[in-house]
């Protein structure tokens, strides 16, 4: 059972938009910045979004992040088949004094 | 360019020990917290441990408490994870990550397999 809650799977057609939710609490998302990661099969996670809504250099603006209260959202527009991957949210939890991740969302582009 | 290179993984018997290393380059190592995160086969990411700038603050996930020890050597730009009393459920790819809790850079991972 993950501290952060994500939908296990989502699917959408190429060119469409999808949003992935990440629900937490006041001890984590409510007080700390959220990061989002993309993990392609057999590879290490790659940072997509940090500090709730900032994109690292090289990440296209099709990827966006937002946060409201104790929930965060990753948005992906103009879906491409190459976006098929597992997506994770992560942050720090002040009460646990621990890093926490969501359980991951498997995105299928069909 | 930030580079994190893990090493030390391998096959170990249940109850055995293993020491993982992570060599960092491309940034001022002593100014960043560092982490270990693992991923069991077919499963999600699990935060294992974090260490603060001078190594005086160490934080562990429940599965690591009492069995794993994180450490760092700022002179060698490296972090380590000493793992004792290993169990089959510790089988995973272990990633080294930069930052506190949710890393902004990741290594390629090293596979730890606990099996007899």
Coordinates of C-alpha atoms in Angstrom, one line a residue, chain A residues 6 11 93:
Chain A
X6 CA -2.2 6.8 -8.3
X11 CA -5.3 4.5 -21.8
X93 CA 6.7 12.9 4.0

